[in-house]
Coordinates of C-alpha atoms and ligand atoms in Angstrom, one line a residue:
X1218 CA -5.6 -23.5 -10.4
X1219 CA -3.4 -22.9 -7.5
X1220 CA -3.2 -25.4 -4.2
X1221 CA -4.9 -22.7 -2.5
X1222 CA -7.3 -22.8 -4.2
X1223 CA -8.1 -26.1 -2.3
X1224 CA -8.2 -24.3 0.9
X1225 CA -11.2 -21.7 0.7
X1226 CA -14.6 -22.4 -0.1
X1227 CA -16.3 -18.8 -0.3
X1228 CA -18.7 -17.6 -3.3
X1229 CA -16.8 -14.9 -5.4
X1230 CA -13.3 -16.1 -4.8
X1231 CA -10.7 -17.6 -6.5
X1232 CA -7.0 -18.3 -6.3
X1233 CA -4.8 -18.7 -9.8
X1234 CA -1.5 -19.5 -11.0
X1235 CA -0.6 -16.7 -13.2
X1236 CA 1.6 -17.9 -16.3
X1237 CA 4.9 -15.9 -14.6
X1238 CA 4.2 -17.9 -11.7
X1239 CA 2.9 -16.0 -9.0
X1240 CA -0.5 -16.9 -7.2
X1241 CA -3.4 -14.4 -7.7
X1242 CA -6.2 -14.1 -5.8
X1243 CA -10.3 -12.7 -7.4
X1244 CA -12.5 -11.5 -5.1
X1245 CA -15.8 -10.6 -7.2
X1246 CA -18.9 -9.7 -5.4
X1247 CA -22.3 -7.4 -6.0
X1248 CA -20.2 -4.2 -4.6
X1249 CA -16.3 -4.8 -6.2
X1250 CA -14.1 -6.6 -7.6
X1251 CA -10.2 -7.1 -6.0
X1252 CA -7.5 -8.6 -7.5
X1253 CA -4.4 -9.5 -5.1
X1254 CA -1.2 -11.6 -5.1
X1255 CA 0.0 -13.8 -2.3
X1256 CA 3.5 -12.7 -2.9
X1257 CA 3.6 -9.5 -1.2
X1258 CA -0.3 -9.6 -0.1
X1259 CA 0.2 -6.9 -3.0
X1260 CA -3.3 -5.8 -3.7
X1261 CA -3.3 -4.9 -7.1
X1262 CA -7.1 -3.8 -8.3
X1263 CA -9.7 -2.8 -6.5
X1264 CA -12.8 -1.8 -8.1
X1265 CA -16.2 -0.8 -6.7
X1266 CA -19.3 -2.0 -9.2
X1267 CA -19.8 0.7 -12.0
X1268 CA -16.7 2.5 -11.2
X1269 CA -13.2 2.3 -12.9
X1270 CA -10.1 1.0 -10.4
X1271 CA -9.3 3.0 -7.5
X1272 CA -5.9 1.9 -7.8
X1273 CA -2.9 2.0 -10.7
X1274 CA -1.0 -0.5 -11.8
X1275 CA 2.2 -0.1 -13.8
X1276 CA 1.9 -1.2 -17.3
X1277 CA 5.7 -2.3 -16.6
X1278 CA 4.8 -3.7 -13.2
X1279 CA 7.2 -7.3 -12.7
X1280 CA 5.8 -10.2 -11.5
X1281 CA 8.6 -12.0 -10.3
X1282 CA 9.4 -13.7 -6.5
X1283 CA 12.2 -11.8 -5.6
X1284 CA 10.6 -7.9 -6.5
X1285 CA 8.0 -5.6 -5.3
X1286 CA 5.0 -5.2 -8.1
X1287 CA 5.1 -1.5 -9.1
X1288 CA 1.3 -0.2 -8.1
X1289 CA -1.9 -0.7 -6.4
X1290 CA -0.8 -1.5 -2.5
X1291 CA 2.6 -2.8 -1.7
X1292 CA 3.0 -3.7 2.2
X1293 CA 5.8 -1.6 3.3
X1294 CA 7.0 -3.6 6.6
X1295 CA 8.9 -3.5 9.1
X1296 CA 10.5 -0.2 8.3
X1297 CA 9.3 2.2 5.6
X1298 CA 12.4 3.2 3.1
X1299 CA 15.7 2.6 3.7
X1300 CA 17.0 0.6 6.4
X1301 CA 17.8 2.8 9.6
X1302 CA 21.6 1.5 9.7
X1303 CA 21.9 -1.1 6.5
X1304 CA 21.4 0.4 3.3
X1305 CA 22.4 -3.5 2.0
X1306 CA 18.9 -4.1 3.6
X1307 CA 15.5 -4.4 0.9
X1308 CA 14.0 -0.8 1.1
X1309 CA 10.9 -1.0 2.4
X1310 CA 11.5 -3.9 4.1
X1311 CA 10.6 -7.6 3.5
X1312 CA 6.9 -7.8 3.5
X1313 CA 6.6 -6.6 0.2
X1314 CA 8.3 -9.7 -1.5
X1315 CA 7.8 -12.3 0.1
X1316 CA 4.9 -15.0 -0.1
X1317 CA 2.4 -14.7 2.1
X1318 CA -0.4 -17.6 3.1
X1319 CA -4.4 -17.4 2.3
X1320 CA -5.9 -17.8 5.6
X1321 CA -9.5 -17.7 5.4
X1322 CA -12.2 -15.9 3.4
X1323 CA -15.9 -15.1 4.1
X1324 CA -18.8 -13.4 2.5
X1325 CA -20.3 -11.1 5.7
X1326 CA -23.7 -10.4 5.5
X1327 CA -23.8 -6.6 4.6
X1328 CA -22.4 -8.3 1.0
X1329 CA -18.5 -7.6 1.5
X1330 CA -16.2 -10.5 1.4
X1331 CA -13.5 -10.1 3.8
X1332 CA -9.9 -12.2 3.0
X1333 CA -7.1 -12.5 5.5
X1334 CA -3.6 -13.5 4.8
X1335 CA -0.9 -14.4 7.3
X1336 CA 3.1 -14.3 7.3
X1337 CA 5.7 -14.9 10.4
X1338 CA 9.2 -15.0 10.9
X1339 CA 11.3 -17.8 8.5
X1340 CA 14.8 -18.2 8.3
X1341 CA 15.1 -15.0 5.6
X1342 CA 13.2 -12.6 7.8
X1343 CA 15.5 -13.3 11.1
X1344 CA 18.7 -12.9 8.8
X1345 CA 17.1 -9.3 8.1
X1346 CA 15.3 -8.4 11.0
X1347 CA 16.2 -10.8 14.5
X1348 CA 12.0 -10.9 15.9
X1349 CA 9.8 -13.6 15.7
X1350 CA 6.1 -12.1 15.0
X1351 CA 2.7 -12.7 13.8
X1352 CA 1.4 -10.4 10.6
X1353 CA -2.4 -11.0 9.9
X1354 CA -3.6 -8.7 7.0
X1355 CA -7.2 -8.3 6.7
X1356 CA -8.7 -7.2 3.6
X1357 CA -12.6 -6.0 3.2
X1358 CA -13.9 -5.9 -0.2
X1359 CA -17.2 -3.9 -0.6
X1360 CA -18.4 -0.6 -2.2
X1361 CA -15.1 0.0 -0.5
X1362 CA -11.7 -1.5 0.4
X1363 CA -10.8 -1.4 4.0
X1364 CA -7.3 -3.1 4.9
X1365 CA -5.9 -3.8 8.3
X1366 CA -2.2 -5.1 8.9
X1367 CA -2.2 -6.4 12.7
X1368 CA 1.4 -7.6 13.9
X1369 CA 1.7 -9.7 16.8
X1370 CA 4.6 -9.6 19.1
X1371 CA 5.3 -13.7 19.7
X1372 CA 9.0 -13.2 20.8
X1373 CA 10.2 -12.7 24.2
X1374 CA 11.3 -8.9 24.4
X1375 CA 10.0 -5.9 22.7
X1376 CA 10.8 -4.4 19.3
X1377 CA 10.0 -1.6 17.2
X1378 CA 8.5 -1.3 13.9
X1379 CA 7.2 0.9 11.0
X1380 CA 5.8 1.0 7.3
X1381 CA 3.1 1.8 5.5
X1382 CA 0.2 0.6 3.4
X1383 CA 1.8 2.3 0.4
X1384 CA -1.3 2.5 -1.9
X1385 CA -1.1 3.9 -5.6
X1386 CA -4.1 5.8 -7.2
X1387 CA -5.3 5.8 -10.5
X1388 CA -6.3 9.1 -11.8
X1389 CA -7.0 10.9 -15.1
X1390 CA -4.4 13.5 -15.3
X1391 CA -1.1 14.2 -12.5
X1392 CA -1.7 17.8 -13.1
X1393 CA -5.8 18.2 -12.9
X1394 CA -5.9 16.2 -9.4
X1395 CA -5.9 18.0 -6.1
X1396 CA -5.5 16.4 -2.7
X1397 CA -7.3 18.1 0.0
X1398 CA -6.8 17.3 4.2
X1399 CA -3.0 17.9 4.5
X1400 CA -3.6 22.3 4.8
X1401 CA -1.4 23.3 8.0
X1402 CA 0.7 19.6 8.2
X1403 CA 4.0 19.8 8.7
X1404 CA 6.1 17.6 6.7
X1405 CA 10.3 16.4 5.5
X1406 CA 10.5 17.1 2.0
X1407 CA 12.5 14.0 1.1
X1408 CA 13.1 16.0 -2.7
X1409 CA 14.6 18.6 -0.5
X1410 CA 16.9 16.5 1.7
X1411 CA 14.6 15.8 4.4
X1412 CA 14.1 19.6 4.9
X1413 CA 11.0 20.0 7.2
X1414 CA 8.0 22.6 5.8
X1415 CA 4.1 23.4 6.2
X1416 CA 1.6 22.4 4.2
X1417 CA -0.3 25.4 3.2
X1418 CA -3.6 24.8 1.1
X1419 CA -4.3 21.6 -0.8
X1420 CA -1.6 19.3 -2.5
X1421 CA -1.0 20.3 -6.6
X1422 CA 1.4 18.7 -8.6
X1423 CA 3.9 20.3 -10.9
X1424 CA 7.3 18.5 -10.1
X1425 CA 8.5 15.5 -8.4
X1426 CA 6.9 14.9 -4.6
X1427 CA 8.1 13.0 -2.2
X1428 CA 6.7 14.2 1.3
X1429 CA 6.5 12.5 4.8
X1430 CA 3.7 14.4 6.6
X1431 CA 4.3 13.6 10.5
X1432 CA 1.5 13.6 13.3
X1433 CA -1.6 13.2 11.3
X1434 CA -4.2 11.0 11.3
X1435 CA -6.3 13.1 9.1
X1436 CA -8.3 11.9 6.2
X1437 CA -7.7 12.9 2.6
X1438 CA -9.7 13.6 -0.4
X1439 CA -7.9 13.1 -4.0
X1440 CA -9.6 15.2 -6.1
X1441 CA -10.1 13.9 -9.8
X1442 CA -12.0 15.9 -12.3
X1443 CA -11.0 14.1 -15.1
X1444 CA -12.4 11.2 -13.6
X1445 CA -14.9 13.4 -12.1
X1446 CA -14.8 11.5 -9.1
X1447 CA -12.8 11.9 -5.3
X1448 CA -11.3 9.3 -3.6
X1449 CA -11.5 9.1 -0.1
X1450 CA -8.5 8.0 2.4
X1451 CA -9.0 7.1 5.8
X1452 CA -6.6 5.6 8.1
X1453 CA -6.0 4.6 11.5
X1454 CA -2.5 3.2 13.8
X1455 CA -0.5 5.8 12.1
X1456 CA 1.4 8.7 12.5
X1457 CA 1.9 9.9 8.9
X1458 CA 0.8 10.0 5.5
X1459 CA 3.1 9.5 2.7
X1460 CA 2.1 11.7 -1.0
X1461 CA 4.4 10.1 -3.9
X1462 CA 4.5 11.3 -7.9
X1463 CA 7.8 10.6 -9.2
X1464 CA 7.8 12.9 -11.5
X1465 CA 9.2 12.4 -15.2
X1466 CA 13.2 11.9 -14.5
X1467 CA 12.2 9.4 -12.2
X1468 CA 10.0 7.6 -14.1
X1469 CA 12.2 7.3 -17.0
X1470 CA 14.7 6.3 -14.6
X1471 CA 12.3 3.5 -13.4
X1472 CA 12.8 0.2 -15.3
X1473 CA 8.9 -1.0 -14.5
X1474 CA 7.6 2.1 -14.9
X1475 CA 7.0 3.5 -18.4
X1476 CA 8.0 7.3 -19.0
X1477 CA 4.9 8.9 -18.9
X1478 CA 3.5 6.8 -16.0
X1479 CA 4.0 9.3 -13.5
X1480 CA 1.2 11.1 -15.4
X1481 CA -2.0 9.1 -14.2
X1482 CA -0.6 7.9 -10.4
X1483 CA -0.4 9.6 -7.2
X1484 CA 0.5 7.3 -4.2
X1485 CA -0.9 8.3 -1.0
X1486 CA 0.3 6.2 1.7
X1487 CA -1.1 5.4 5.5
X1488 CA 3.0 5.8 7.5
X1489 CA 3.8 4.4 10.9
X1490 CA 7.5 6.5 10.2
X1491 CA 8.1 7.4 13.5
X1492 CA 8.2 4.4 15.0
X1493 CA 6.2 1.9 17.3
X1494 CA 7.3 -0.2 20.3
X1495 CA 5.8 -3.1 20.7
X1496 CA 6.1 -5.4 23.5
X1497 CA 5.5 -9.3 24.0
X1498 CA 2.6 -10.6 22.9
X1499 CA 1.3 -7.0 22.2
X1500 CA -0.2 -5.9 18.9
X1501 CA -0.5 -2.8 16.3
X1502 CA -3.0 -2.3 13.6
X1503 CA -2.2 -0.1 11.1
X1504 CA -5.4 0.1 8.7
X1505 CA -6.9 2.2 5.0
X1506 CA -9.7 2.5 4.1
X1507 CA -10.5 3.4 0.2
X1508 CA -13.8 5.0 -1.0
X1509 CA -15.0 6.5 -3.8
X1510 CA -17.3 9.5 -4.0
X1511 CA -18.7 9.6 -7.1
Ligands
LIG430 C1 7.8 6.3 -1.5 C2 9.1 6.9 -1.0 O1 7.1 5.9 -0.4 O2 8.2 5.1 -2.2 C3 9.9 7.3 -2.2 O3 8.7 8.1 -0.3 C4 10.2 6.1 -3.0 O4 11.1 7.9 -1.8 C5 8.9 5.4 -3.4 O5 10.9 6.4 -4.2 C6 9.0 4.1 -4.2 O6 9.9 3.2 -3.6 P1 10.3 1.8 -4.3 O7 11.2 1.2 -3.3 O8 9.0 1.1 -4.4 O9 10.8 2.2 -5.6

């Protein structure tokens, strides 16, 4: 049992020490099942009743303090890739590997149980980004899984942010799935040196993708015969949607990733890339929701 464990009191969840070390958190109600770590706020499962997981999980994934888990929803945060000017800087930024704290967690009344977790500035963040803030992530877990990252400006001048809720799907086959909402979005083909195109028709994978689409807020469908199911992917607070399959170099390349694994994941990712200002005690949500049509 983990000390946290000590701090909630709410039917259908539980907080563990895993035997690597890290801290996971069980939400188990009538309507799903999520699993989730407290380094990171990593979600890595999330299951409605009667369904299998919306989300993948590497096989390979590495639990460890100091790395991002490979699958279901890493936190991208504050910037999304690469740092802007220091490449010596964790892609992705530092939300993703760092621990987070359990802040409360209630069963609501429609049947949902709804989690939040909280991280602000430490020594480490202001040696990699100078702002003092206030994250709050909210996590619903019912027939479906809605998240909502809130920051909170607590320093005393503005600063900009971005990232994404960088979430990993689970699906039969890489070249059966189809994802549908993207037709006529323009996006940078980061396989194609940032190279900007159009979208024309639904998303089909036979290569590697790696595609910022900018200036949508649309929803998207992911397709899944194999599964026979489609996944729904609704977002809100940002600007553009991220589609990810490594392809098979890539995964090979990929120590916690095996070499097929790019086979039965597609990440599809709600992006705040282009940049939000935010400024003293203001605040940005950035928020998924995950549903399954089946
Ligand atoms: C995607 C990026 O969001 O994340 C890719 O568009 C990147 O370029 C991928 O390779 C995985 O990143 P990481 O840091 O988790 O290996």
């Amino acid at each position: 049992m983990s000390e946290a464990n000590s701090l909630i009191n709410c039917p259908g969840v539980s907080v563990e020490t895993q035997s690597h070390g890290l801290d996971k958190v069980v939400i188990d109600n009538d309507l799903g099942r999520c699993e989730l770590y407290l380094h990171g706020a990593h979600i890595t499962s999330f299951t409605p009743k009667g369904e299998t997981d919306l989300l993948w999980l590497s096989p390979k994934a590495v639990f460890c303090a100091d790395k991002a888990i490979r699958g279901g929803i890493p936190i991208c945060w504050p910037w999304f890739g690469a740092h802007p000017s220091d490449s010596s800087k964790p892609a992705h930024g530092f939300a993703r590997v760092t621990q987070w704290q359990l802040d409360s967690a209630v069963a609501l009344e429609n049947g949902a149980t709804q989690v939040c977790l909280k991280l602000s500035e430490s020594e480490q963040s202001l040696s990699l980004w100078p702002h003092r803030f206030e994250l709050v992530y909210q996590i619903v877990v019912g027939k479906q899984l809605d998240i909502a990252l809130t920051v909170t400006n607590t320093d005393e001048s503005a600063f900009d942010i971005g990232g994404a809720l960088h979430s990993y799907f689970n699906i039969h086959d890489v070249e059966q799935v189809s994802i549908k909402g993207l037709d006529g979005i323009c996006y940078r083909d980061k396989v194609e040196g940032f190279a900007q195109n159009q979208q024309n028709g639904d998303i089909k994978f036979t290569q590697e993708v790696d595609r910022v689409y900018i200036d949508t807020e649309d929803t998207c469908y992911l397709q899944d015969p194999g599964f026979d199911r489609t996944i729904e992917i609704s977002k809100s607070g940002s600007d553009s949607t991220i589609v990810w399959n490594p392809w098979q170099d890539k995964s090979q390349s990929m120590a916690d990733m095996s070499d097929d694994g790019y086979q039965t994941m597609v990440c599809i990712e709600a992006g705040s890339t282009g940049g939000v200002n935010i400024a003293p005690g203001q605040q940005h949500c950035l928020a998924q929701s995950i549903k399954c049509r089946c």
